[in-house]
Coordinates of C-alpha atoms and ligand atoms in Angstrom, one line a residue:
Chain W
G29 CA 0.0 0.0 0.0
L30 CA 0.9 3.7 0.2
S31 CA 2.7 3.3 3.6
Q32 CA 5.1 0.8 2.1
R33 CA 5.7 2.8 -1.0
L34 CA 6.5 5.9 1.0
Q35 CA 8.9 3.9 3.2
E36 CA 10.7 2.7 0.2
I37 CA 11.2 6.0 -1.5
L38 CA 11.9 8.1 1.6
G39 CA 14.2 5.7 3.3
K40 CA 14.3 4.1 6.7
L41 CA 16.3 6.5 8.8
R42 CA 14.4 7.7 11.8
G43 CA 14.4 11.3 13.1
R44 CA 16.2 12.7 10.0
G45 CA 15.3 16.4 10.6
R46 CA 13.2 18.0 8.0
L47 CA 11.8 16.5 4.8
S48 CA 13.8 17.7 1.8
Q49 CA 12.1 19.3 -1.2
A50 CA 12.9 16.2 -3.3
D51 CA 11.5 13.9 -0.6
V52 CA 8.2 15.9 -0.5
Q53 CA 7.9 15.9 -4.3
A54 CA 8.4 12.1 -4.5
A55 CA 5.9 11.6 -1.7
M56 CA 3.3 13.8 -3.3
R57 CA 3.5 11.8 -6.6
E58 CA 2.8 8.6 -4.6
I59 CA 0.0 10.1 -2.7
K60 CA -1.6 11.5 -5.8
L61 CA -1.5 8.0 -7.4
A62 CA -2.9 6.4 -4.3
L63 CA -5.8 8.8 -4.0
L64 CA -6.7 8.5 -7.7
E65 CA -6.7 4.7 -7.4
A66 CA -9.0 5.2 -4.4
D67 CA -11.4 7.1 -6.6
V68 CA -10.9 10.5 -5.1
N69 CA -11.9 13.1 -7.7
Y70 CA -9.0 14.3 -9.8
K71 CA -9.6 18.0 -8.9
V72 CA -10.0 17.2 -5.2
V73 CA -6.7 15.3 -5.4
K74 CA -4.9 18.2 -6.9
D75 CA -6.2 20.7 -4.2
F76 CA -5.6 18.2 -1.4
V77 CA -2.0 17.4 -2.5
A78 CA -1.2 21.1 -2.9
G79 CA -2.3 21.8 0.7
L80 CA -0.5 18.7 1.9
Q81 CA 2.7 19.7 0.1
E82 CA 2.8 22.9 2.3
K83 CA 2.3 20.9 5.5
C84 CA 5.0 18.4 4.6
L85 CA 7.6 21.0 3.6
G86 CA 7.4 22.6 7.0
A87 CA 7.3 19.4 8.9
E88 CA 9.9 18.3 11.4
I89 CA 10.2 14.5 11.4
L90 CA 9.6 13.2 14.9
T91 CA 12.6 11.3 16.2
S92 CA 10.5 8.2 16.6
L93 CA 9.3 8.1 13.0
T94 CA 10.8 7.4 9.6
P95 CA 10.2 10.1 7.0
G96 CA 7.6 7.7 5.3
Q97 CA 5.8 7.3 8.6
Q98 CA 5.8 11.0 9.2
V99 CA 4.3 11.7 5.8
I100 CA 1.6 9.1 6.3
K101 CA 0.7 10.6 9.6
I102 CA 0.3 14.0 8.1
V103 CA -1.8 12.6 5.2
R104 CA -4.0 10.6 7.6
D105 CA -4.5 13.6 9.9
E106 CA -5.3 15.9 7.0
L107 CA -7.8 13.3 5.5
T108 CA -9.5 12.7 8.8
A109 CA -9.8 16.4 9.4
L110 CA -11.4 17.0 6.0
L111 CA -13.7 14.0 6.3
G112 CA -15.0 14.6 9.8
G113 CA -15.8 17.5 12.1
A114 CA -19.6 17.2 12.0
A115 CA -22.1 15.7 14.3
S116 CA -23.4 12.4 13.0
A117 CA -26.8 12.5 14.6
L118 CA -29.9 13.3 12.4
A119 CA -31.2 16.8 12.7
E120 CA -33.9 17.3 15.3
A121 CA -37.3 18.8 14.4
D122 CA -38.0 22.3 15.8
R123 CA -41.4 21.1 16.9
G124 CA -43.7 18.2 16.1
G125 CA -42.4 15.2 14.3
A126 CA -39.2 15.0 12.2
V127 CA -39.5 14.3 8.5
Y128 CA -36.5 12.9 6.6
M129 CA -36.3 12.4 2.9
L130 CA -33.9 9.9 1.3
V131 CA -32.7 10.8 -2.2
G132 CA -30.1 9.7 -4.7
L133 CA -29.2 7.8 -7.9
Q134 CA -30.8 4.6 -9.0
G135 CA -29.7 1.6 -6.9
A136 CA -27.7 3.5 -4.3
G137 CA -29.5 1.9 -1.4
K138 CA -32.2 4.4 -0.4
T139 CA -35.0 1.9 0.3
T140 CA -32.8 -0.3 2.4
T141 CA -31.3 2.7 4.2
A142 CA -34.7 4.2 5.1
V143 CA -35.5 1.1 7.1
K144 CA -32.1 1.0 8.7
L145 CA -32.4 4.5 9.9
A146 CA -35.9 3.9 11.2
K147 CA -34.6 0.9 13.1
R148 CA -31.8 2.9 14.6
L149 CA -34.2 5.6 15.8
Q150 CA -36.6 3.0 17.1
A151 CA -33.8 1.6 19.3
K152 CA -33.4 5.1 20.7
G153 CA -37.0 5.2 21.7
K154 CA -38.6 6.9 18.7
K155 CA -41.7 5.8 16.9
P156 CA -40.7 5.8 13.2
L157 CA -42.9 5.5 10.2
V158 CA -41.7 4.9 6.6
V159 CA -43.5 5.8 3.4
S160 CA -42.5 5.2 -0.2
L161 CA -43.0 7.9 -2.8
D162 CA -41.6 5.7 -5.5
T163 CA -44.3 5.1 -8.1
H164 CA -41.7 4.5 -10.8
R165 CA -39.7 1.4 -9.9
P166 CA -41.7 -1.9 -10.3
A167 CA -42.7 -3.2 -6.8
A168 CA -40.8 -0.4 -5.0
R169 CA -43.6 0.1 -2.5
E170 CA -43.9 -3.6 -1.9
Q171 CA -40.1 -3.8 -1.3
L172 CA -40.3 -1.1 1.4
A173 CA -43.3 -2.7 3.0
I174 CA -41.6 -6.1 3.2
V175 CA -38.2 -4.8 4.5
A176 CA -40.0 -2.6 7.0
E177 CA -42.2 -5.4 8.3
A178 CA -39.2 -7.7 8.6
A179 CA -37.5 -5.0 10.7
G180 CA -40.5 -4.3 12.9
I181 CA -41.0 -0.8 11.4
A182 CA -44.4 0.7 10.6
C183 CA -45.0 1.3 6.9
H184 CA -47.9 3.4 5.6
R185 CA -49.1 2.9 2.0
P186 CA -51.2 5.8 0.7
Q187 CA -53.2 5.3 -2.4
G188 CA -52.3 6.9 -5.7
E189 CA -49.7 7.2 -8.4
E190 CA -48.4 10.7 -8.1
P191 CA -45.4 11.2 -5.8
L192 CA -46.6 14.6 -4.7
A193 CA -50.1 13.3 -3.8
L194 CA -48.5 10.4 -1.9
A195 CA -46.3 12.9 0.0
R196 CA -49.3 15.0 1.0
Q197 CA -51.1 11.9 2.3
A198 CA -48.0 10.8 4.1
V199 CA -47.6 14.0 6.0
D200 CA -51.3 14.3 6.8
F201 CA -51.4 10.7 8.1
F202 CA -48.2 11.3 10.1
A203 CA -49.5 14.5 11.6
Q204 CA -52.6 12.7 12.8
S205 CA -50.7 9.7 14.2
D206 CA -48.5 9.3 17.2
Y207 CA -45.5 8.4 15.2
D208 CA -42.8 11.0 15.8
V209 CA -40.4 10.4 12.9
L210 CA -41.3 10.0 9.2
F211 CA -38.9 8.7 6.6
L212 CA -39.9 9.3 3.0
D213 CA -38.2 7.0 0.4
T214 CA -38.1 8.5 -3.1
A215 CA -37.5 7.0 -6.5
G216 CA -33.9 6.9 -7.8
R217 CA -33.1 9.6 -10.3
M218 CA -30.2 11.2 -12.2
H219 CA -29.2 14.7 -11.1
L220 CA -29.2 15.4 -14.9
D221 CA -33.0 14.8 -15.1
D222 CA -34.5 18.3 -14.6
A223 CA -38.1 17.1 -14.5
L224 CA -37.3 14.5 -11.8
M225 CA -35.1 16.9 -9.8
E226 CA -38.0 19.5 -9.9
E227 CA -40.3 16.8 -8.7
L228 CA -38.1 16.3 -5.7
E229 CA -38.0 20.1 -5.1
A230 CA -41.8 20.1 -5.1
V231 CA -41.9 17.3 -2.5
K232 CA -39.5 19.2 -0.4
A233 CA -41.6 22.4 -0.6
L234 CA -44.6 20.4 0.4
V235 CA -43.3 18.3 3.3
K236 CA -40.7 20.8 4.6
P237 CA -38.3 18.1 5.7
T238 CA -36.1 18.4 8.8
E239 CA -33.2 16.9 6.8
I240 CA -32.6 15.5 3.3
L241 CA -30.2 12.6 3.2
L242 CA -28.3 11.9 -0.1
V243 CA -27.7 8.2 -0.3
L244 CA -24.5 7.5 -2.4
D245 CA -22.9 4.2 -3.3
A246 CA -19.4 4.1 -1.8
M247 CA -18.0 2.5 -5.0
T248 CA -18.8 5.6 -7.0
G249 CA -15.9 7.0 -9.0
Q250 CA -15.1 10.5 -10.3
D251 CA -18.7 11.2 -10.9
A252 CA -19.5 11.4 -7.2
V253 CA -18.8 15.2 -7.2
N254 CA -21.2 15.7 -10.0
V255 CA -23.9 13.8 -8.2
A256 CA -23.4 15.4 -4.9
E257 CA -23.2 18.9 -6.4
G258 CA -26.2 18.2 -8.6
F259 CA -28.4 17.4 -5.5
S260 CA -26.7 19.8 -3.1
R261 CA -27.0 23.0 -5.3
R262 CA -30.8 22.4 -5.5
G263 CA -31.0 22.2 -1.8
L264 CA -31.7 18.5 -2.0
A265 CA -28.8 17.2 0.1
D266 CA -28.2 18.2 3.7
S267 CA -26.1 15.2 4.6
I268 CA -24.7 12.0 3.1
V269 CA -25.1 8.3 3.7
L270 CA -22.5 6.1 2.0
T271 CA -23.7 2.6 1.3
K272 CA -22.1 -0.8 0.5
L273 CA -19.0 0.0 2.5
D274 CA -18.9 -3.7 3.4
S275 CA -17.2 -4.1 0.0
D276 CA -13.4 -3.6 -0.5
T277 CA -14.0 -0.3 -2.3
R278 CA -11.5 2.4 -1.1
G279 CA -14.3 4.9 -1.0
G280 CA -12.6 8.0 -2.2
A281 CA -16.0 9.4 -3.2
A282 CA -16.3 10.2 0.5
L283 CA -13.5 12.8 0.3
S284 CA -14.7 14.1 -3.0
V285 CA -18.2 14.7 -1.8
R286 CA -17.2 16.3 1.5
A287 CA -14.6 18.5 -0.2
V288 CA -16.9 19.8 -2.9
T289 CA -20.2 20.2 -0.9
G290 CA -19.1 20.5 2.7
K291 CA -22.0 18.4 3.7
P292 CA -21.4 15.9 6.5
I293 CA -21.3 12.2 6.0
K294 CA -23.4 10.9 8.8
F295 CA -23.9 7.1 8.3
V296 CA -22.5 4.2 6.3
G297 CA -24.3 1.1 5.2
V298 CA -22.3 -2.0 5.8
G299 CA -24.6 -4.8 4.6
E300 CA -28.1 -5.7 3.4
K301 CA -29.7 -6.3 6.8
S302 CA -31.6 -3.6 8.6
A303 CA -29.1 -3.6 11.5
Q304 CA -26.1 -3.0 9.2
L305 CA -25.9 0.8 9.5
E306 CA -23.0 2.5 11.3
V307 CA -22.2 6.0 12.3
F308 CA -19.5 7.5 10.0
H309 CA -16.0 7.4 11.4
P310 CA -13.6 9.8 9.6
E311 CA -10.4 8.1 10.8
R312 CA -11.6 4.7 9.6
M313 CA -12.6 6.2 6.3
A314 CA -9.2 7.9 6.0
S315 CA -7.5 4.5 6.5
Q316 CA -9.8 2.9 4.0
I317 CA -9.1 5.5 1.4
L318 CA -5.3 5.2 1.8
G319 CA -5.6 1.5 1.4
Chain U
A15 CA 4.1 22.3 -33.0
T16 CA 2.2 19.7 -31.0
V17 CA 2.2 17.3 -34.0
F18 CA 5.9 17.0 -33.8
G19 CA 5.8 15.9 -30.2
G20 CA 7.9 18.4 -28.5
G21 CA 7.6 21.6 -26.5
A22 CA 5.5 23.0 -23.8
E23 CA 2.3 23.0 -25.9
A24 CA 2.6 19.3 -26.5
A25 CA 3.2 18.7 -22.8
R26 CA 0.1 20.8 -21.9
E27 CA -2.0 18.9 -24.5
L28 CA -0.9 15.6 -22.9
E29 CA -1.6 16.8 -19.5
L30 CA -5.1 17.9 -20.5
M31 CA -5.8 14.5 -22.1
E32 CA -4.5 12.8 -19.0
E33 CA -6.9 14.9 -16.8
Y34 CA -9.8 14.1 -19.2
L35 CA -9.3 10.4 -19.0
L36 CA -8.8 10.4 -15.3
L37 CA -12.0 12.3 -14.8
A38 CA -13.8 9.7 -16.9
D39 CA -12.8 6.9 -14.5
V40 CA -10.2 5.4 -16.9
G41 CA -8.0 5.3 -13.8
P42 CA -4.3 6.2 -13.4
V43 CA -2.9 2.8 -14.5
A44 CA -4.9 2.4 -17.7
T45 CA -4.5 6.1 -18.5
A46 CA -0.7 5.9 -18.4
K47 CA -0.7 2.8 -20.6
I48 CA -3.1 4.4 -23.2
L49 CA -1.1 7.6 -23.4
A50 CA 2.1 5.6 -23.7
A51 CA 0.6 3.7 -26.6
A52 CA -0.8 6.8 -28.2
A53 CA 2.6 8.5 -28.0
E54 CA 3.8 6.3 -30.8
N55 CA 1.2 7.5 -33.3
R56 CA 0.8 11.0 -32.0
R57 CA 3.4 12.5 -34.2
T58 CA 1.7 11.4 -37.4
V59 CA -2.0 11.7 -36.5
G60 CA -2.1 14.0 -33.4
L61 CA -2.9 13.2 -29.8
L62 CA -6.7 12.9 -29.9
P63 CA -6.9 10.7 -33.0
A64 CA -4.1 8.5 -31.5
V65 CA -5.9 8.1 -28.2
R66 CA -9.1 7.4 -30.1
N67 CA -7.4 4.7 -32.1
E68 CA -6.0 3.1 -29.1
L69 CA -9.3 3.0 -27.3
L70 CA -11.0 1.5 -30.3
R71 CA -8.3 -1.1 -30.5
L72 CA -8.9 -2.0 -26.8
L73 CA -12.6 -2.1 -27.0
S74 CA -13.1 -4.1 -30.2
F75 CA -13.9 -7.4 -28.7
N76 CA -14.1 -10.7 -30.5
V77 CA -17.5 -12.0 -29.5
R78 CA -17.4 -15.7 -30.4
D79 CA -20.7 -17.1 -29.3
D80 CA -24.2 -16.0 -28.4
K81 CA -25.3 -18.6 -25.9
K82 CA -28.9 -19.5 -25.3
V83 CA -28.9 -19.2 -21.5
K84 CA -27.7 -15.9 -20.1
I85 CA -27.1 -15.6 -16.4
F86 CA -26.9 -12.1 -14.9
A87 CA -24.7 -11.5 -11.9
G88 CA -23.2 -8.5 -10.3
V89 CA -22.9 -6.3 -7.2
N90 CA -26.1 -5.0 -5.6
G91 CA -28.1 -2.4 -7.4
T92 CA -26.1 -2.4 -10.6
G93 CA -29.2 -3.1 -12.8
K94 CA -29.4 -6.9 -13.2
T95 CA -33.2 -7.2 -12.9
T96 CA -33.9 -4.2 -15.1
T97 CA -31.4 -5.5 -17.7
V98 CA -33.1 -8.9 -17.8
G99 CA -36.4 -7.1 -18.4
K100 CA -34.9 -4.9 -21.2
L101 CA -33.0 -7.7 -22.9
A102 CA -36.1 -9.9 -22.9
H103 CA -37.9 -7.0 -24.7
F104 CA -35.0 -6.6 -27.1
F105 CA -35.1 -10.3 -28.1
R106 CA -38.9 -10.4 -28.3
Q107 CA -38.8 -7.4 -30.7
Q108 CA -36.5 -9.6 -32.9
G109 CA -39.3 -12.2 -32.9
K110 CA -37.3 -14.5 -30.5
N111 CA -38.9 -16.8 -27.9
V112 CA -37.7 -15.7 -24.5
F113 CA -38.1 -17.3 -21.1
V114 CA -37.0 -15.6 -17.9
I115 CA -35.9 -17.3 -14.6
G116 CA -36.0 -15.3 -11.5
A117 CA -33.3 -16.8 -9.2
D118 CA -33.1 -13.9 -6.8
T119 CA -34.9 -15.5 -3.9
F120 CA -33.4 -13.2 -1.3
R121 CA -34.2 -9.5 -1.9
A122 CA -37.5 -8.2 -0.9
A123 CA -40.0 -8.1 -3.8
A124 CA -37.4 -9.2 -6.3
D125 CA -39.9 -11.7 -7.7
Q126 CA -42.6 -9.0 -8.0
Q127 CA -40.2 -6.6 -9.7
L128 CA -39.2 -9.1 -12.3
E129 CA -42.7 -10.3 -12.8
E130 CA -43.9 -6.8 -13.4
W131 CA -41.1 -6.3 -16.0
C132 CA -42.1 -9.6 -17.7
R133 CA -45.8 -8.6 -17.7
R134 CA -45.0 -5.3 -19.4
T135 CA -42.8 -7.0 -22.0
N136 CA -45.1 -10.0 -22.5
T137 CA -42.4 -12.5 -21.5
P138 CA -43.1 -15.8 -19.7
V139 CA -41.3 -15.9 -16.4
F140 CA -40.6 -18.4 -13.6
A141 CA -39.8 -16.5 -10.4
G142 CA -38.5 -18.6 -7.6
K143 CA -40.2 -18.4 -4.2
P144 CA -38.5 -16.0 -1.8
G145 CA -36.3 -18.1 0.5
S146 CA -35.9 -21.0 -1.8
D147 CA -32.5 -22.3 -3.1
P148 CA -31.4 -20.2 -6.1
A149 CA -29.6 -23.2 -7.8
S150 CA -32.8 -25.3 -7.4
V151 CA -34.8 -22.5 -9.1
V152 CA -32.4 -22.5 -12.0
F153 CA -32.5 -26.3 -12.2
D154 CA -36.3 -26.3 -12.3
G155 CA -36.5 -23.4 -14.6
L156 CA -34.0 -24.9 -17.2
H157 CA -35.8 -28.2 -17.1
S158 CA -39.1 -26.7 -17.9
N159 CA -40.8 -26.9 -21.3
L160 CA -40.7 -23.1 -21.7
A161 CA -37.0 -23.2 -21.3
R162 CA -36.5 -26.0 -23.8
T163 CA -38.5 -24.3 -26.5
A164 CA -37.0 -20.8 -25.9
D165 CA -34.4 -19.2 -28.1
Y166 CA -33.1 -17.4 -25.1
V167 CA -33.4 -18.0 -21.3
L168 CA -32.5 -15.0 -19.2
C169 CA -31.7 -15.7 -15.6
D170 CA -31.7 -13.0 -12.9
T171 CA -29.7 -13.5 -9.7
A172 CA -29.5 -11.7 -6.4
G173 CA -27.0 -8.8 -6.0
R174 CA -23.9 -9.8 -4.1
L175 CA -20.6 -8.3 -3.2
H176 CA -17.6 -10.0 -4.8
V177 CA -15.9 -10.1 -1.3
N178 CA -18.7 -12.2 0.2
K179 CA -17.4 -15.7 0.0
N180 CA -20.7 -17.4 0.8
L181 CA -22.6 -15.5 -1.8
M182 CA -19.8 -16.1 -4.4
Q183 CA -20.0 -19.9 -3.6
E184 CA -23.8 -19.7 -4.1
L185 CA -23.3 -18.1 -7.5
A186 CA -20.7 -20.6 -8.5
K187 CA -23.1 -23.4 -7.6
L188 CA -25.9 -21.8 -9.5
V189 CA -23.7 -21.5 -12.6
R190 CA -22.5 -25.1 -12.3
V191 CA -26.1 -26.4 -12.1
A192 CA -27.0 -24.3 -15.1
G193 CA -24.0 -25.7 -17.0
K194 CA -25.1 -29.3 -16.2
A195 CA -28.7 -28.6 -17.4
C196 CA -27.6 -26.9 -20.6
P197 CA -24.0 -27.9 -21.4
D198 CA -22.0 -25.4 -23.5
Q199 CA -25.0 -23.1 -23.6
I200 CA -24.2 -20.7 -20.8
D201 CA -23.3 -17.0 -20.9
V202 CA -22.5 -15.3 -17.6
F203 CA -22.9 -11.6 -17.9
L204 CA -21.7 -9.2 -15.2
T205 CA -23.5 -6.0 -14.7
L206 CA -21.4 -2.9 -13.8
D207 CA -22.8 0.5 -13.0
A208 CA -21.1 3.0 -15.3
G209 CA -20.6 5.3 -12.3
T210 CA -18.4 2.8 -10.5
G211 CA -14.8 3.7 -9.9
Q212 CA -11.7 1.5 -9.8
N213 CA -13.4 -1.0 -7.6
A214 CA -14.9 -2.4 -10.8
L215 CA -11.5 -4.0 -11.4
A216 CA -11.7 -5.9 -8.1
Q217 CA -15.3 -6.9 -8.9
V218 CA -14.4 -8.4 -12.3
D219 CA -11.3 -10.0 -10.8
M220 CA -13.1 -11.7 -8.0
F221 CA -16.2 -12.7 -10.0
S222 CA -13.8 -14.3 -12.5
Q223 CA -12.3 -16.4 -9.7
W224 CA -15.6 -18.0 -9.0
V225 CA -17.4 -18.1 -12.4
Q226 CA -16.3 -17.4 -15.9
P227 CA -17.9 -14.2 -17.0
T228 CA -18.4 -14.2 -20.8
G229 CA -19.7 -10.7 -21.1
L230 CA -20.1 -7.4 -19.3
V231 CA -23.1 -5.1 -19.3
L232 CA -22.4 -1.4 -18.6
T233 CA -25.5 0.1 -17.0
K234 CA -26.7 3.7 -16.3
L235 CA -24.6 5.3 -18.9
D236 CA -27.4 7.9 -19.3
G237 CA -26.0 9.8 -16.3
T238 CA -23.0 12.1 -16.1
A239 CA -20.6 9.2 -15.5
K240 CA -18.6 8.4 -18.6
G241 CA -18.1 4.7 -17.7
G242 CA -14.3 5.0 -18.3
I243 CA -13.9 2.0 -16.1
A244 CA -14.8 -0.1 -19.2
V245 CA -11.5 1.0 -20.7
A246 CA -9.5 -0.1 -17.6
L247 CA -11.4 -3.4 -17.7
A248 CA -10.7 -3.9 -21.4
Q249 CA -7.0 -3.2 -20.6
K250 CA -6.8 -5.8 -17.9
F251 CA -9.4 -8.5 -18.8
S252 CA -10.5 -9.6 -22.2
I253 CA -14.2 -10.0 -21.4
P254 CA -16.3 -8.4 -24.1
I255 CA -18.8 -5.6 -23.2
R256 CA -22.0 -6.9 -24.7
Y257 CA -24.7 -4.4 -23.9
V258 CA -25.1 -0.9 -22.5
G259 CA -28.0 0.4 -20.3
L260 CA -29.2 3.9 -21.2
G261 CA -32.2 4.4 -19.0
E262 CA -35.0 2.7 -17.1
G263 CA -37.4 1.9 -19.9
P264 CA -37.7 -1.4 -21.9
D265 CA -36.0 0.2 -25.0
D266 CA -33.1 1.6 -23.0
L267 CA -30.6 -1.2 -23.8
V268 CA -28.3 -1.3 -26.9
P269 CA -25.6 -3.7 -28.0
F270 CA -22.2 -2.3 -27.2
S271 CA -20.7 -0.2 -30.0
P272 CA -17.0 0.7 -29.6
E273 CA -17.4 3.7 -31.8
A274 CA -20.4 5.1 -30.0
Y275 CA -18.8 4.5 -26.7
V276 CA -15.5 6.2 -27.6
D277 CA -17.2 9.1 -29.3
A278 CA -19.2 9.8 -26.1
L279 CA -16.1 9.3 -24.0
L280 CA -13.7 11.6 -25.7
P281 CA -13.9 15.4 -26.0
Ligands
LIG430 N1 -23.8 -5.2 0.6 C1 -24.6 -4.1 0.8 N2 -25.7 -4.0 0.0 C2 -26.5 -2.9 0.2 C3 -26.3 -1.9 1.1 N3 -27.3 -1.0 1.0 C4 -28.1 -1.4 0.1 N4 -27.7 -2.6 -0.4 C5 -28.3 -3.4 -1.5 O1 -28.2 -2.6 -2.7 C6 -29.3 -3.0 -3.5 C7 -30.1 -1.7 -3.8 O2 -30.7 -1.2 -2.6 P1 -32.1 -0.4 -2.7 O3 -32.4 0.0 -1.3 O4 -33.1 -1.1 -3.5 O5 -31.6 0.9 -3.5 P2 -32.4 2.1 -4.0 O6 -31.6 3.3 -3.9 O7 -33.7 2.2 -3.2 O8 -32.7 1.7 -5.5 P3 -33.8 2.5 -6.4 O9 -35.0 2.7 -5.6 O10 -34.0 1.6 -7.6 O11 -33.1 3.8 -6.8 C8 -30.1 -4.0 -2.7 O12 -29.7 -5.3 -3.2 C9 -29.7 -3.8 -1.3 O13 -29.9 -4.9 -0.5 C10 -25.1 -2.0 1.9 O14 -24.7 -1.2 2.8 N5 -24.3 -3.1 1.7
LIG431 N1 -31.0 5.5 -15.4 C1 -30.8 4.2 -15.4 N2 -31.3 3.5 -14.4 C2 -31.1 2.1 -14.4 C3 -30.4 1.5 -15.5 N3 -30.4 0.1 -15.3 C4 -31.1 0.0 -14.1 N4 -31.5 1.2 -13.6 C5 -32.1 1.4 -12.3 O1 -31.3 1.1 -11.3 C6 -32.0 0.6 -10.1 C7 -31.5 -0.7 -9.7 O2 -31.8 -1.6 -10.8 P1 -32.1 -3.2 -10.5 O3 -32.4 -3.8 -11.8 O4 -33.1 -3.4 -9.4 O5 -30.7 -3.6 -10.0 P2 -30.2 -5.0 -9.5 O6 -28.8 -5.2 -9.9 O7 -31.2 -6.1 -9.9 O8 -30.3 -4.8 -7.9 P3 -30.3 -5.9 -6.8 O9 -31.1 -7.1 -7.2 O10 -30.8 -5.3 -5.6 O11 -28.8 -6.3 -6.7 C8 -33.5 0.6 -10.6 O12 -34.1 1.8 -10.1 C9 -33.4 0.6 -12.1 O13 -34.5 1.3 -12.7 C10 -29.9 2.3 -16.6 O14 -29.4 1.8 -17.6 N5 -30.1 3.6 -16.5
LIG432 MG1 -35.6 2.2 -3.8
LIG433 MG1 -32.3 -7.4 -8.8

């Protein structure tokens, strides 16, 4: 991995004083390659490495570390700082029940994640309700109902074929009920699709969500910034959930998305079961990205 | 000046091309190899045509057979079920007899999703009961009369991560059972989301260790992702890309065309 490569090029002498200009340049090349292989967006890599270069040039190598170890420590600290720094709890509602919307590309894991989040809140004493607004994907509403039931989560199924009408029924039902958290699952869509993005904006205007979670597949490549920006600039992404992190993907999309939108990554999906949701840990993500 | 390979302008042109390919998910390793190969021809035809030629060379696959039974496998959410639905429609439009086997007995409402697709495209389908053994579903499906008389049998399977040993063993068994039922008639197609990054290399590598993929399907190429990972895959493996998914409707599947793909990929 990167650690080993840096050890090889920067040598094994401990406590060697400062890193030389040549050392830093060689190290930056390796880091750039590692981050690109990890799917961090090319432009984010350039900015990140430029900032890193400054830090490394000024750095004093601790007597207990080799130059390679020192550089890795700086990189890991920088990555962790960039990835983290935000609360990972869901936003609380000002008054009344909280309404959360799950949005994102096709197949990212929204439906599965809706139930996972509901289950998490249920364990904390909340009374969650899930409703699907997906009238597009065949058997989407059935899927949510089945997954919710298996997890012991209440699922309401309003009648109709228009997402906006379903959304209205969902919030009306929710307001009258004694559920205190509502999760709205939406159909997958491309940020490129203006009509579908406007549909989402209309749902948002109607339900006034406490928070909108953008669900993103952790194996997404360079396009992650386009997706995140596409949703975020329309006010359709307050926070991020990264899914399928139980794979061996390096997950560089995490850095890209955070760097470009500044939105916090709050949760990660680590499996298909409803219990397989974890709070996002920036240091763990940093290690995963560095491989 | 750039045609003759030297100078700052040529270097800048190369740098821009490298950035372009990297942003398309071609990845650092494949990008370096392509630019090295293009460097040879660059002086005579220019950088962009040289890169175009190299990509076309890489992506011109030799597709030997078109097998009757096509099993669709791949990571979760990459578009297997939808691709089965679309391909059934594609073949039906050509007047072919198609039979679909739903061997995803795990995911909630997978059977209903597939049945709805087959209803819309007027395709006979045998969807295995949730919880039943996928290999048994394939066995039963392939031994049915509908399968015997079909020109094509398309088989959907559950999404699985390439790093999950149990699920990979399950897939290997399913493919083996299919191979016993229909010797020498099996295609194994891996679906890959066009937005996937370098992990696609690990996916194809690991799936290849358990089954023998004979084709790739690149889905969701209707987004902003350029699907450059297909280039990295062509560089490393010789598995032909057979179809491309361009949307969520029944007509949104086309046979892979190297020219169309490269034209869309390059500036
Ligand atoms: N291994 C793994 N699989 C996951 C995870 N999250 C979701 N999945 C799987 O990914 C696939 C897609 O999940 P869905 O919840 O249907 O995704 P979606 O975003 O609702 O899809 P659309 O509604 O079609 O846009 C399913 O097979 C899920 O079981 C995860 O964290 N790990
Ligand atoms: N835009 C677009 N969406 C697609 C394409 N192919 C599939 N999808 C969508 O992607 C989502 C996932 O597709 P599925 O067919 O359920 O994927 P899958 O691989 O069967 O998923 P699992 O069975 O859960 O592993 C659905 O919302 C599909 O409509 C495509 O080519 N373009
Ligand atoms: Mg869904
Ligand atoms: Mg499926």
